[in-house]
Tab-separated table of N, CA and C in Angstrom:
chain	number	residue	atom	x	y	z
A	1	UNK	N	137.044	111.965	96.539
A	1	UNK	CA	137.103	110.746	97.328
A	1	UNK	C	136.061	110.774	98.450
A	2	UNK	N	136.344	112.017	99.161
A	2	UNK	CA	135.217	111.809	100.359
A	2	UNK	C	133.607	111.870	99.700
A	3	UNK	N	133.276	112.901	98.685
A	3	UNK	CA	131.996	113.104	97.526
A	3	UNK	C	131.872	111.438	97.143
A	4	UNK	N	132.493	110.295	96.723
A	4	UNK	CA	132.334	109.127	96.567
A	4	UNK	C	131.980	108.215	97.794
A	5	UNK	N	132.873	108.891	98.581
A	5	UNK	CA	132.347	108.026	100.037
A	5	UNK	C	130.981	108.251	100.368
A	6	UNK	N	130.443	109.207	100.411
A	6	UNK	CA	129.260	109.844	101.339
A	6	UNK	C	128.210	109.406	100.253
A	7	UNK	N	128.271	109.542	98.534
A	7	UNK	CA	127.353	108.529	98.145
A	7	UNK	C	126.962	107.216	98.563
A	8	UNK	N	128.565	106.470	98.583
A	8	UNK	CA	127.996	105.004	98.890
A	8	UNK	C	127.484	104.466	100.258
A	9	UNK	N	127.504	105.525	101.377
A	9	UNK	CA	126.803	105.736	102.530
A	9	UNK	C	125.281	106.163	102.340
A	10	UNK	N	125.145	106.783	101.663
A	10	UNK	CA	123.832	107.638	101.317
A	10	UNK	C	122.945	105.859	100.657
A	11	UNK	N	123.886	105.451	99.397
A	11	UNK	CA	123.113	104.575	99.174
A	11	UNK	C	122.672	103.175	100.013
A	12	UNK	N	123.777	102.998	100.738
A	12	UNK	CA	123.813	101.872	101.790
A	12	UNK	C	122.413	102.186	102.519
A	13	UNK	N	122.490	103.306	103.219
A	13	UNK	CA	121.459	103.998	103.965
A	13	UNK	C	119.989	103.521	103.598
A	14	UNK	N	119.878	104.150	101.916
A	14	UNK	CA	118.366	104.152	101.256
A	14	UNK	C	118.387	102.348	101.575
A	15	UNK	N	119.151	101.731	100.987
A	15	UNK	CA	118.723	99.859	100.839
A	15	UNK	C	118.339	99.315	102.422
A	16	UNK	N	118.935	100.596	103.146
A	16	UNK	CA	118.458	99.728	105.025
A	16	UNK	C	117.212	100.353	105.184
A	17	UNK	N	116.859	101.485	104.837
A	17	UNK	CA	115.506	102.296	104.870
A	17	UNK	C	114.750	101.115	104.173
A	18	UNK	N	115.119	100.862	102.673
A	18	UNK	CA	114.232	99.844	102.391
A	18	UNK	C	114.225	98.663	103.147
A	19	UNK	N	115.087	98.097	103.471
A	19	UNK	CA	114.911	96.462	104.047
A	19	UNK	C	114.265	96.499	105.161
A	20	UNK	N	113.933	97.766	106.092
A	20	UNK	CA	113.195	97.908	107.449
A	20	UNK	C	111.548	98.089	107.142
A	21	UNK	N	111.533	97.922	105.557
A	21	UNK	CA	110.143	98.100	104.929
A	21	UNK	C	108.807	99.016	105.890
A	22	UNK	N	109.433	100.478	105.855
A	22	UNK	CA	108.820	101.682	105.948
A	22	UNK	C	107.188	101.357	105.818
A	23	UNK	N	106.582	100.766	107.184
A	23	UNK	CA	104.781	101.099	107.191
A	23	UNK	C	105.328	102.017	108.319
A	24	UNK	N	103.459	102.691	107.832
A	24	UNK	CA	102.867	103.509	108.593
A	24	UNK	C	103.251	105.122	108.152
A	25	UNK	N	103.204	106.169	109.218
A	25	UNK	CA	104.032	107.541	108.747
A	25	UNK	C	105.197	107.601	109.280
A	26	UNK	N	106.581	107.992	108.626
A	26	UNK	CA	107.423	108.640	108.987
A	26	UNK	C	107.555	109.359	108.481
A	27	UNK	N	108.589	110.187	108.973
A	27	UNK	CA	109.267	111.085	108.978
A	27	UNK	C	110.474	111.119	107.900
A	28	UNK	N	111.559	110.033	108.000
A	28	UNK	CA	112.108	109.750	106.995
A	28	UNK	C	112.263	108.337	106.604
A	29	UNK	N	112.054	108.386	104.761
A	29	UNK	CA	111.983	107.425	104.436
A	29	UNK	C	112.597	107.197	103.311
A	30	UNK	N	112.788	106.504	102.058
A	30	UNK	CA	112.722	106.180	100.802
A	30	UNK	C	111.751	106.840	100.038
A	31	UNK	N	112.099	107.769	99.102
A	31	UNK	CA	111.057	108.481	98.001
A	31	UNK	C	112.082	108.627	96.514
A	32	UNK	N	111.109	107.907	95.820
A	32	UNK	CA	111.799	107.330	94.351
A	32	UNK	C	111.688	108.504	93.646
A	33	UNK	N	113.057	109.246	93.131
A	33	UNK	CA	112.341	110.743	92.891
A	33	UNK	C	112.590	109.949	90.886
A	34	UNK	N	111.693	110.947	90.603
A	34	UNK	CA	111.219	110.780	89.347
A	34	UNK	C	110.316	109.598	88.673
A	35	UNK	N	109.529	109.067	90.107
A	35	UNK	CA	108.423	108.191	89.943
A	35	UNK	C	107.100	108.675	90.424
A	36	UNK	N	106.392	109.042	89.341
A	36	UNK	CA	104.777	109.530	89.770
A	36	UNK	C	104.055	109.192	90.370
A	37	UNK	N	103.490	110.139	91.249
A	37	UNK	CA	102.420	109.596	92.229
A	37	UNK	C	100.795	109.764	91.645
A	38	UNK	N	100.693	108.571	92.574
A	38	UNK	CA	99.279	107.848	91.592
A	38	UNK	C	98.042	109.269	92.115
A	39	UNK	N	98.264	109.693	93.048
A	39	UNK	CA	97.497	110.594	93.617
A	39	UNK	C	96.937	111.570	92.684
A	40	UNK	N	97.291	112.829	91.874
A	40	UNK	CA	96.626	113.039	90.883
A	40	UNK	C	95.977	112.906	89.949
A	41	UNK	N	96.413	111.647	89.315
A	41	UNK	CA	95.517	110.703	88.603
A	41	UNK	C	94.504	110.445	89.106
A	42	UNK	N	94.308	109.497	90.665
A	42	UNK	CA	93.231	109.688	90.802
A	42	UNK	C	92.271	110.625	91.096
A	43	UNK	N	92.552	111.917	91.610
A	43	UNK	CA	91.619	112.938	91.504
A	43	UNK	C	91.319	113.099	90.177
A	44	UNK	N	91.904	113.219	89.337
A	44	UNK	CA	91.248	113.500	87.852
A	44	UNK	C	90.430	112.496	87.739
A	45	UNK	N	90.499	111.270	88.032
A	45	UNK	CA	89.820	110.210	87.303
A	45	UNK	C	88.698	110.074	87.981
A	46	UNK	N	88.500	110.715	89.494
A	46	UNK	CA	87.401	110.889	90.339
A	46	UNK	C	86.333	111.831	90.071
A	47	UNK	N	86.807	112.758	89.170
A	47	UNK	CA	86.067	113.501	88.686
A	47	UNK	C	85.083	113.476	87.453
A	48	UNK	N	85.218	112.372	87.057
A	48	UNK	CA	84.825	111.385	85.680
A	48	UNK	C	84.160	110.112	85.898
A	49	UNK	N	84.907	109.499	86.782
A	49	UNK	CA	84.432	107.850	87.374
A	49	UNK	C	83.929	107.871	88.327
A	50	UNK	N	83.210	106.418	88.774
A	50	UNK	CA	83.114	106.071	90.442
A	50	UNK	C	84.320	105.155	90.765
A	51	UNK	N	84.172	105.536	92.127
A	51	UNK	CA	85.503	105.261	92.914
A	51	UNK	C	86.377	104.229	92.580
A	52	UNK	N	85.884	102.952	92.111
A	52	UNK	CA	86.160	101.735	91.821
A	52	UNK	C	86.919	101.789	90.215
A	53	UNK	N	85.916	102.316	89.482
A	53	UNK	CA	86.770	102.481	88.138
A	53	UNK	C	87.836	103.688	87.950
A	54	UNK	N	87.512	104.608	88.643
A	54	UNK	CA	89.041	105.708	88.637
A	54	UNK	C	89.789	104.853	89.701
A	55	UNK	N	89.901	104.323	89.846
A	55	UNK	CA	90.850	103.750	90.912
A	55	UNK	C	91.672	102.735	89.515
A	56	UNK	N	91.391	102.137	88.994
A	56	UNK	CA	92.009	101.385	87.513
A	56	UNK	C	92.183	102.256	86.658
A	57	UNK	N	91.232	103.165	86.393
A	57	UNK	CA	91.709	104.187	85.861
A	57	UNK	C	93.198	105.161	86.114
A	58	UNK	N	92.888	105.455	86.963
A	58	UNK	CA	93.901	106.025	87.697
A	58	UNK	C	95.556	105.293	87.591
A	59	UNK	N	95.421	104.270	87.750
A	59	UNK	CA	96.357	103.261	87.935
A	59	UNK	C	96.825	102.948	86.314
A	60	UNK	N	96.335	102.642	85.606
A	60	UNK	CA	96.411	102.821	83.665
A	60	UNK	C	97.287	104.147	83.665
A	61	UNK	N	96.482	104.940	83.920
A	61	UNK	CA	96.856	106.472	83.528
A	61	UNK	C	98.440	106.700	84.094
A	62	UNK	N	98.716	106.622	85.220
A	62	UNK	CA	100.110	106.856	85.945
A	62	UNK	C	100.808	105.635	85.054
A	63	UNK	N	100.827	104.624	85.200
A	63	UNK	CA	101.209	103.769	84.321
A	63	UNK	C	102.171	104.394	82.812
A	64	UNK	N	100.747	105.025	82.172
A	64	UNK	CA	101.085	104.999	80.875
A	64	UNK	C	102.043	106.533	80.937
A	65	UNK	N	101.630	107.542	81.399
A	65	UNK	CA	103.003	108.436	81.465
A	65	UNK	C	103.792	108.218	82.247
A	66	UNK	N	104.043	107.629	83.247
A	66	UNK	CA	105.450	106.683	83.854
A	66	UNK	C	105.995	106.421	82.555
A	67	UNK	N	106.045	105.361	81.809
A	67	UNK	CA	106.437	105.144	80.383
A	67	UNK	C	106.932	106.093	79.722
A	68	UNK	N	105.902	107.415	79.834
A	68	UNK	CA	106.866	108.342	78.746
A	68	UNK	C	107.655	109.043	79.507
A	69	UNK	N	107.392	109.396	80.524
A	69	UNK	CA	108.436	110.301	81.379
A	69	UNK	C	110.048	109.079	81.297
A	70	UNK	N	109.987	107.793	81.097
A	70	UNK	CA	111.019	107.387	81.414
A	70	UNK	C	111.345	107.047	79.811
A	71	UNK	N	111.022	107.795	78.731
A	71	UNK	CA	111.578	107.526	77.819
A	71	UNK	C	112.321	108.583	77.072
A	72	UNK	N	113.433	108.467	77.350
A	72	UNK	CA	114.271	109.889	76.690
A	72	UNK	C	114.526	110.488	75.937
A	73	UNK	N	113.358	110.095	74.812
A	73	UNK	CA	113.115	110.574	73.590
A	73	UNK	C	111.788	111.643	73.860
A	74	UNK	N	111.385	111.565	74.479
A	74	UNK	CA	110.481	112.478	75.108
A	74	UNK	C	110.498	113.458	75.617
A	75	UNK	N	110.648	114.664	75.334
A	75	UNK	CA	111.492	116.024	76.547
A	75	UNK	C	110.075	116.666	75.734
A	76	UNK	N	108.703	117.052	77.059
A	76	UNK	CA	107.271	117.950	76.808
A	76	UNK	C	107.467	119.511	77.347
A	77	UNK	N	109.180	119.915	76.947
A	77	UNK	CA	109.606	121.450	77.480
A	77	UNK	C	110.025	122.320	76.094
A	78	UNK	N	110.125	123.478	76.151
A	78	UNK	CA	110.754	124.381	75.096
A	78	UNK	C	111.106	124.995	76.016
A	79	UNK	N	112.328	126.036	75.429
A	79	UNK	CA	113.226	127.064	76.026
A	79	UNK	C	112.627	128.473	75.534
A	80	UNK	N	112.408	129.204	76.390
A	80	UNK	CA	111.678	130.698	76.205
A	80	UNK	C	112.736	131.761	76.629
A	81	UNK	N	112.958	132.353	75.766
A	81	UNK	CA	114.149	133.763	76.268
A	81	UNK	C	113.458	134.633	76.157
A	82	UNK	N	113.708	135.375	77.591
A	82	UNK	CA	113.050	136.835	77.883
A	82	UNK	C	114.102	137.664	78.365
A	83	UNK	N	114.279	138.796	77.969
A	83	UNK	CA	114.813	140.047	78.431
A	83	UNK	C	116.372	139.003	78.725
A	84	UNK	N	117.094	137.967	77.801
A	84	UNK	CA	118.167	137.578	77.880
A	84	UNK	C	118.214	136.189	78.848
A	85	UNK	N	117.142	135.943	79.762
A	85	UNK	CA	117.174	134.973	80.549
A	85	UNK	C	116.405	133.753	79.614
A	86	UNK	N	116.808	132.194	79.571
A	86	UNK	CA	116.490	131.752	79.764
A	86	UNK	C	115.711	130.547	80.471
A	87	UNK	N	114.522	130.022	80.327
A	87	UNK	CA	113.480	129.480	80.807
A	87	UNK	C	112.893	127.791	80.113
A	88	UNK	N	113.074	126.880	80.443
A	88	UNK	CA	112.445	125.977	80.413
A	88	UNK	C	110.945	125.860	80.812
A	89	UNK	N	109.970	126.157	80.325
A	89	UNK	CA	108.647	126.025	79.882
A	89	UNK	C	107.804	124.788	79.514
A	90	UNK	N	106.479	124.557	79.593
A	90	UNK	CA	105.685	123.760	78.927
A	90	UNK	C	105.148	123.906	77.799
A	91	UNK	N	106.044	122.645	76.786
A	91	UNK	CA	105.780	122.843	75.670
A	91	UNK	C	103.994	122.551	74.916
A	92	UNK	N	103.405	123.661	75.398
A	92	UNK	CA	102.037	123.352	74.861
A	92	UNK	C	101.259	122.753	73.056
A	93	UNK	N	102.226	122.552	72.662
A	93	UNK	CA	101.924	122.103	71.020
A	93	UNK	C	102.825	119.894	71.149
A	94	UNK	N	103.432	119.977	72.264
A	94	UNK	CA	103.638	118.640	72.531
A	94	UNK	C	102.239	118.029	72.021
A	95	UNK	N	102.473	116.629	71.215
A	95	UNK	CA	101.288	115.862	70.900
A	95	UNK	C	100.599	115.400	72.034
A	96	UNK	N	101.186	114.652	73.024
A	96	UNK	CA	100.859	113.485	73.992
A	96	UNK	C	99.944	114.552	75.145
A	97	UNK	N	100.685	115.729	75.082
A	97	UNK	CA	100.112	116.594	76.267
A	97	UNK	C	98.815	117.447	75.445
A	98	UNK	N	98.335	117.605	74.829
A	98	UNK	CA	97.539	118.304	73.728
A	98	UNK	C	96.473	117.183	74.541
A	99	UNK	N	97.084	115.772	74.507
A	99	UNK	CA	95.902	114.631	73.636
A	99	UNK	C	95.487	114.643	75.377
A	100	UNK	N	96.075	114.686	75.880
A	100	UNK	CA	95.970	114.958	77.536
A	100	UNK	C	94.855	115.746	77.990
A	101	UNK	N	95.081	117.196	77.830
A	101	UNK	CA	94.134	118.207	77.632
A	101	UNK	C	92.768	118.052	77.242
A	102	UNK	N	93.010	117.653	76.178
A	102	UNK	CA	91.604	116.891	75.458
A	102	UNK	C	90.434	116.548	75.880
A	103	UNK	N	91.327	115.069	76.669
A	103	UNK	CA	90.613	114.061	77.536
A	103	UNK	C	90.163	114.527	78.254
A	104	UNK	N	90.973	115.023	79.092
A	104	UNK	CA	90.665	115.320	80.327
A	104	UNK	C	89.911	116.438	81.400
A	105	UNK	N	90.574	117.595	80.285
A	105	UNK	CA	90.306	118.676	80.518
A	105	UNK	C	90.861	119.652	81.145
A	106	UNK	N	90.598	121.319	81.524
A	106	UNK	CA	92.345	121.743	81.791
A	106	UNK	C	92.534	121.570	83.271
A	107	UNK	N	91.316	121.463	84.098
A	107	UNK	CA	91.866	121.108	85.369
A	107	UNK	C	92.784	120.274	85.614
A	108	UNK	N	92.054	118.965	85.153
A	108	UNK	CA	92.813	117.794	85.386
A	108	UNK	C	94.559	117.879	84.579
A	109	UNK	N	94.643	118.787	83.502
A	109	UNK	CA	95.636	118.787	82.796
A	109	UNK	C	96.725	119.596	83.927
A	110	UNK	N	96.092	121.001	84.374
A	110	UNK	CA	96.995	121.088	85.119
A	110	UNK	C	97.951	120.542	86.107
A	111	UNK	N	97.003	119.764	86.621
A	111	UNK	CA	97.571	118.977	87.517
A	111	UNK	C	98.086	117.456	87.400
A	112	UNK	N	97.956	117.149	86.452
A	112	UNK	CA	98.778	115.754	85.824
A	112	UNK	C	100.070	117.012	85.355
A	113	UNK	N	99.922	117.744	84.387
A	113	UNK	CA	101.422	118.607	84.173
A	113	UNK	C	102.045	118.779	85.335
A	114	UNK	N	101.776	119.315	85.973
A	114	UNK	CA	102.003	119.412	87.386
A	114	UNK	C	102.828	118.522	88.160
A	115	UNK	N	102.378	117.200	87.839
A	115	UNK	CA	102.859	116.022	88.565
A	115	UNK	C	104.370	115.651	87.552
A	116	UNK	N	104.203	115.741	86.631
A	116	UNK	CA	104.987	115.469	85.155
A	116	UNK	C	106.517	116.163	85.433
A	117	UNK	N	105.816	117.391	85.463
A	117	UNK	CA	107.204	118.333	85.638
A	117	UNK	C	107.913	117.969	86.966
A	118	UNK	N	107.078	117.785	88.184
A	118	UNK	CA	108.156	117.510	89.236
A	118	UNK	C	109.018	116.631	89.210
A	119	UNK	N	108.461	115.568	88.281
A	119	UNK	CA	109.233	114.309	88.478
A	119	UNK	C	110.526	114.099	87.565
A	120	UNK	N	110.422	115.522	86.172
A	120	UNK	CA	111.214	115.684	85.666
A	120	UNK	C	111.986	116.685	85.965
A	121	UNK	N	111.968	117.541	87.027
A	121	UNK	CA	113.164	118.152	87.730
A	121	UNK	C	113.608	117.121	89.058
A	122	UNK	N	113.113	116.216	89.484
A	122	UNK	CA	113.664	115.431	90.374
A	122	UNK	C	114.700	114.663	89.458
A	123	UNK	N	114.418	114.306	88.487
A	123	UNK	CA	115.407	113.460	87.669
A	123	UNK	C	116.357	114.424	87.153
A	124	UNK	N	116.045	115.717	86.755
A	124	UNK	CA	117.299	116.556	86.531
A	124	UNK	C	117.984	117.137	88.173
A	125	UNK	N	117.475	116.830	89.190
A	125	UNK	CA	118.434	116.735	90.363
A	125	UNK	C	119.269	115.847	90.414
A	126	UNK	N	118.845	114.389	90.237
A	126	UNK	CA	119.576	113.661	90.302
A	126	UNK	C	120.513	113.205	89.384
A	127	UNK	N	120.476	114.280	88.539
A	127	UNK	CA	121.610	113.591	87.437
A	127	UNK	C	120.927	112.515	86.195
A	128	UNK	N	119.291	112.332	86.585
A	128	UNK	CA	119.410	110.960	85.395
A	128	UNK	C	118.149	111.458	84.625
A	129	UNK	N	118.437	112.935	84.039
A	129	UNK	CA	117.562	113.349	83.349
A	129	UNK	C	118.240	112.245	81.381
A	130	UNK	N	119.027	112.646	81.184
A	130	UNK	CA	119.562	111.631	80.107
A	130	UNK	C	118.900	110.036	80.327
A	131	UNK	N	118.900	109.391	81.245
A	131	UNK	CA	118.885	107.732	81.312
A	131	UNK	C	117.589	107.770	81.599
A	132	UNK	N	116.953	108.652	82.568
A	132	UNK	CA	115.690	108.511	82.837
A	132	UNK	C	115.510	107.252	83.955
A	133	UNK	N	116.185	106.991	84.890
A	133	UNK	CA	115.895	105.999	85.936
A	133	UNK	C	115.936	106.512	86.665
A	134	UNK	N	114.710	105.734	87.423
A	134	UNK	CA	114.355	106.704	89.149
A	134	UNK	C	115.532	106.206	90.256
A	135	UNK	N	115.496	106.951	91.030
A	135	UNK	CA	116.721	107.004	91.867
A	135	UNK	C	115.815	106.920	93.440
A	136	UNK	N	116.432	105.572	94.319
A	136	UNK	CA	116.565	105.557	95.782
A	136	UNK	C	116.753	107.079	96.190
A	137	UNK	N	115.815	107.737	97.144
A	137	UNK	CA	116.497	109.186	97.880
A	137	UNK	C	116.223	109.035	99.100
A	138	UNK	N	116.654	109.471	100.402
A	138	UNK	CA	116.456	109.114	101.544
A	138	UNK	C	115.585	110.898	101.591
A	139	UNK	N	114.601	110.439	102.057
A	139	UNK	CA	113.709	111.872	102.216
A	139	UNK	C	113.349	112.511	103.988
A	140	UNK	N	113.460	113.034	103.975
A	140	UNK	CA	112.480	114.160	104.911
A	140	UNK	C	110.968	114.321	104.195
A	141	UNK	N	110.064	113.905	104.741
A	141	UNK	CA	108.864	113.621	104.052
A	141	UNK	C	107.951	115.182	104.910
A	142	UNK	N	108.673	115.178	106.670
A	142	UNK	CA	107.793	116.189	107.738
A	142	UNK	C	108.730	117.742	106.932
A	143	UNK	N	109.817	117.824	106.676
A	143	UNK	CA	110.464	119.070	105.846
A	143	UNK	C	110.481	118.859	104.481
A	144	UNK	N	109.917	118.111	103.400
A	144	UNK	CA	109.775	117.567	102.064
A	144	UNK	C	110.671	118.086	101.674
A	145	UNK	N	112.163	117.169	101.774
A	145	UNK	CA	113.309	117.616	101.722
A	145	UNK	C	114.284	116.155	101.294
A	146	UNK	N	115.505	116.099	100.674
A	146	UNK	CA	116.378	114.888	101.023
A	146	UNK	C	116.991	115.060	102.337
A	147	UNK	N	116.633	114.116	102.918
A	147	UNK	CA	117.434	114.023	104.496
A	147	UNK	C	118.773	114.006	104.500
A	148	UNK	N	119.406	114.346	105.605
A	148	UNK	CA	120.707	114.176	105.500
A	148	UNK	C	121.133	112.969	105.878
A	149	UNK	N	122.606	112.365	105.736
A	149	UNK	CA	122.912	111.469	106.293
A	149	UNK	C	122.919	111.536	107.750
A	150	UNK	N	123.377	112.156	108.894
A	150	UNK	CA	123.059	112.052	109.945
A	150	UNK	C	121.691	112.155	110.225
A	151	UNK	N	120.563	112.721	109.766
A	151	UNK	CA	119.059	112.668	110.302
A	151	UNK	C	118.977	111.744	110.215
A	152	UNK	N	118.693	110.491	109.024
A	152	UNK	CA	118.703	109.357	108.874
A	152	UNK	C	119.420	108.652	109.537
A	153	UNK	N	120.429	108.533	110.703
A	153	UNK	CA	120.874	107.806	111.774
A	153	UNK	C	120.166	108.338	112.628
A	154	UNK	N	120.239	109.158	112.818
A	154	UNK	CA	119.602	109.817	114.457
A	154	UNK	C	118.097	108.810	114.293
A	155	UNK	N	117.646	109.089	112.809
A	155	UNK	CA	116.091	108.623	113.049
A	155	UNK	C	116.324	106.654	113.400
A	156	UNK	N	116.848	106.381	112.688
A	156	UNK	CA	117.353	104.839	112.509
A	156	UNK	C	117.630	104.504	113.824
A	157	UNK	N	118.330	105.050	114.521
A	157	UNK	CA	118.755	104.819	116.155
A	157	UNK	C	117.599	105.145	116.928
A	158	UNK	N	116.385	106.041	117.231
A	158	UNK	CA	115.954	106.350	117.884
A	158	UNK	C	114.488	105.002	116.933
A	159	UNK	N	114.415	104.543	116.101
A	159	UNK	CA	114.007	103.669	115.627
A	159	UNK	C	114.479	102.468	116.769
A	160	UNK	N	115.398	102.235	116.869
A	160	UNK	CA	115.791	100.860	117.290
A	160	UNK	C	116.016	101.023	119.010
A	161	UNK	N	115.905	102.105	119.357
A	161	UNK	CA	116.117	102.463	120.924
A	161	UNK	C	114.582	102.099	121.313
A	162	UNK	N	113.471	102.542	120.274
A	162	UNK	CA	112.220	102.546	120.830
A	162	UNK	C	111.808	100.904	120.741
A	163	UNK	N	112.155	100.605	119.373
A	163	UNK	CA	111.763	98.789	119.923
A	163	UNK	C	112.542	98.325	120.710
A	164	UNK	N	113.972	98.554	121.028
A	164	UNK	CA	114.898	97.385	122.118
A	164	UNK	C	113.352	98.095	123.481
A	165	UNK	N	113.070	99.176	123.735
A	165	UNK	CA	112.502	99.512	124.915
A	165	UNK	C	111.113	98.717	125.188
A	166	UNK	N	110.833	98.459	123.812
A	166	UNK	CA	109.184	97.894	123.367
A	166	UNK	C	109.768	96.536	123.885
A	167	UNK	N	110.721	95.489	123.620
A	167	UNK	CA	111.291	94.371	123.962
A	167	UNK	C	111.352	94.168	125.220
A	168	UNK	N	111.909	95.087	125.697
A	168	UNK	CA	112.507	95.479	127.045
A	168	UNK	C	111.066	95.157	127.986
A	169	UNK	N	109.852	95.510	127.787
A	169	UNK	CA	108.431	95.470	128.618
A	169	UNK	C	108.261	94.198	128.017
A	170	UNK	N	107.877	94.181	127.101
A	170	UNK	CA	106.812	92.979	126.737
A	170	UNK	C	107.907	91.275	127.401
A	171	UNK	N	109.350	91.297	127.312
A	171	UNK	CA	109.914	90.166	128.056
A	171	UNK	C	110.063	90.266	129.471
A	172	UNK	N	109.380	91.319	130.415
A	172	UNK	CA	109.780	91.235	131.624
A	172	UNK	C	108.152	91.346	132.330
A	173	UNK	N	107.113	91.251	131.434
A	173	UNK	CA	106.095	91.006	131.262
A	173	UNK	C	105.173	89.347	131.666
A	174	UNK	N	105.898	88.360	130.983
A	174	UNK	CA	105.701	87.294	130.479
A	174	UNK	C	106.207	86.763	131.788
């Protein structure tokens, strides 16, 4: 009961994080775990293109494995047993990741894998490794962490203490 409560707080939380539509840097925010960041892509694609076309490039590319990462017919892992332990691994004979390699080459492969796998242990954190939908998380972005529910007030309040104060000058101003 209380494990049910503190979700639907947690989620209340992420939808006010969103509706306060997070510019600039913070500290804590909304981070869609098991949604790829375009950022590796474009370094790979920078390494190939000028700025303008890896930038579409880039944007295609995240695109098109977004798609497979969210299709659950897709699992690019094998299980490796050593000395009795097992290990979830990169399945290197995967087609899609081969054709990856290819292209790209192994730098760039590393690090698109790289990006791949995090987003598929963020989704096996959250439970939606089966469904494959990205999940609202309230983050610690300065400890790259999920925030807690109280950080996320403390921050939210000291959010709204600093504009009532910003209010506070600019109307006694005028």
């Amino acid at each position: 009961m209380l494990e049910k409560k503190l979700q639907i707080s947690t989620l209340s939380s992420s939808r006010g994080f969103l509706d306060m539509g997070g510019v600039g840097r913070q500290n804590i925010t909304v981070k869609y775990m098991g949604q790829l960041s375009e950022r590796p892509f474009l370094l790979a694609c920078l390494r190939k293109f000028l700025r303008k076309e890896a930038e579409a490039e880039a944007s295609r590319l995240c695109k098109f494995w977004q798609e497979q990462l969210m299709n659950p017919e897709w699992y690019p892992f094998k299980c490796d047993t050593t000395g009795g332990i097992s290990e979830e691994t990169i399945n290197d004979d995967d087609v899609k990741l081969q054709e990856l390699r290819a292209t790209w080459g192994e730098e760039s492969y590393k690090a698109l894998v790289k990006a791949l796998v995090n987003s598929f242990l963020e989704l096996k954190e959250c439970g939606k490794l089966s469904d494959r939908t990205i999940v609202a998380q309230l983050w610690n972005f300065k400890e790259d962490r999920k925030a807690t529910l109280s950080e996320s007030v403390e921050y939210v309040c000291s959010k709204v203490k600093s504009l009532s104060n910003k209010n506070v000058r600019t109307s006694t101003c005028g």
